[in-house]
Amino acid sequence: MIKTALRILLVEDLKTDADLISYHIGKIVENPEIKVTDNLEEVSVLLQNFAPDVILSDYNLPACTGLDVLRLVKDFDADMPFIFVTGTIDDDELAANTILTGASGFVLKKNMRVIGEKLKPLLKQVVFNMIEKVELREKIRQNKIAVNQIYRYLDDFEADSEEQRDYLAKIRKNIDQIKLERDAK
């Protein structure tokens, strides 16, 4: 059982498939939060408002294809894990194209009885990558704290001469430039 709660966006047009996939996810992920949609407009809104950890998508949808969904997701966040759960990707060339386009993997619906077993390693990889990102976010947070401490020190520092005040102003300007470049990335 995956103990980390996952926020999952399921892009699926068939209610029975969505219910079955959700059921199997519930057997392998403790407390998953799953939102279901079948169109690009709602995917776009849910990417911003729901902030999923992973996207699971069918390939054939009423108004678009899974590749359209994948492109939208990758434009929003190039690192977002994306897994096809479909009955369509049954030829090697199409499967290779989905991976080359940026999908993290795919599971065939013909394996619906064991879909949880097929999804589990893919979702474990999502959790592993999330943990790495948490560590990175913590390092960034610590760096921001350090920069703020430097700012406080510079604000409290009593410069004795015009030359010292100029150096302090240059240091502050350099820190501001580094922050701008970092935030632009």
Coordinates of C-alpha atoms in Angstrom, one line a residue, residues 65-157:
T65 CA -7.0 12.5 -27.9
G66 CA -4.8 11.6 -25.0
L67 CA -1.9 13.1 -26.8
D68 CA -3.7 16.5 -26.8
V69 CA -4.1 16.1 -23.0
L70 CA -0.5 15.1 -22.7
R71 CA 0.7 18.2 -24.6
L72 CA -1.5 20.5 -22.5
V73 CA -0.2 19.0 -19.3
K74 CA 3.5 19.2 -20.5
D75 CA 3.0 22.9 -21.5
F76 CA 1.7 23.5 -18.0
D77 CA 4.3 21.5 -16.2
A78 CA 7.0 19.6 -18.1
D79 CA 7.8 17.4 -15.1
M80 CA 4.2 16.3 -14.4
P81 CA 3.9 12.5 -14.3
F82 CA 1.5 11.3 -17.0
I83 CA 0.3 7.7 -17.4
F84 CA -1.9 6.5 -20.2
V85 CA -4.6 4.0 -19.1
T86 CA -6.1 2.9 -22.4
G87 CA -7.2 0.2 -24.7
T88 CA -5.9 2.0 -27.7
I89 CA -2.1 1.7 -27.3
D90 CA -1.6 -1.8 -28.5
D91 CA 0.9 -1.3 -31.2
D92 CA 4.6 -0.8 -30.4
E93 CA 5.0 2.4 -32.6
L94 CA 2.1 4.2 -30.9
A95 CA 3.4 3.1 -27.5
A96 CA 6.9 4.4 -28.3
N97 CA 5.4 7.7 -29.6
T98 CA 3.5 8.3 -26.3
I99 CA 6.7 7.8 -24.3
L100 CA 8.7 10.0 -26.7
T101 CA 6.1 12.7 -26.3
G102 CA 6.6 12.7 -22.6
A103 CA 4.3 10.1 -21.0
S104 CA 5.7 8.3 -17.9
G105 CA 4.2 5.0 -18.9
F106 CA 1.0 3.3 -20.0
V107 CA -1.3 0.5 -18.8
L108 CA -3.6 -1.4 -21.1
K109 CA -7.3 -1.6 -20.2
K110 CA -7.3 -5.2 -21.3
N111 CA -5.4 -5.7 -18.0
M112 CA -8.3 -4.1 -16.0
R113 CA -8.5 -7.0 -13.6
V114 CA -4.9 -6.4 -12.5
I115 CA -4.7 -2.7 -13.3
G116 CA -3.7 -1.9 -9.7
E117 CA -0.8 -4.3 -10.0
K118 CA 0.3 -2.6 -13.2
L119 CA -0.2 1.0 -11.9
K120 CA 1.5 0.4 -8.5
P121 CA 5.2 0.6 -9.7
L122 CA 4.4 3.7 -11.8
L123 CA 2.7 5.4 -8.8
K124 CA 5.5 4.4 -6.5
Q125 CA 7.9 6.2 -8.9
V126 CA 5.6 9.3 -8.7
V127 CA 5.9 9.2 -4.9
F128 CA 9.6 8.8 -5.0
N129 CA 10.0 11.8 -7.3
M130 CA 7.7 13.8 -5.0
I131 CA 9.9 13.1 -2.0
E132 CA 12.9 14.3 -4.0
K133 CA 11.0 17.5 -4.9
V134 CA 10.1 18.0 -1.2
E135 CA 13.8 17.9 -0.3
L136 CA 14.6 20.4 -3.1
R137 CA 11.8 22.7 -1.9
E138 CA 13.2 22.6 1.6
K139 CA 16.7 23.6 0.3
I140 CA 15.2 26.5 -1.6
R141 CA 13.3 27.5 1.5
Q142 CA 16.5 27.4 3.6
N143 CA 18.3 29.5 0.9
K144 CA 15.5 32.1 1.0
I145 CA 15.8 32.3 4.8
A146 CA 19.6 32.8 4.5
V147 CA 19.1 35.6 1.9
N148 CA 16.6 37.3 4.3
Q149 CA 19.0 37.0 7.1
I150 CA 21.7 38.7 4.9
Y151 CA 19.2 41.5 4.1
R152 CA 18.5 42.0 7.8
Y153 CA 22.2 42.1 8.5
L154 CA 22.8 44.7 5.7
D155 CA 19.9 46.8 7.0
D156 CA 21.3 46.7 10.6
F157 CA 24.8 47.3 9.6

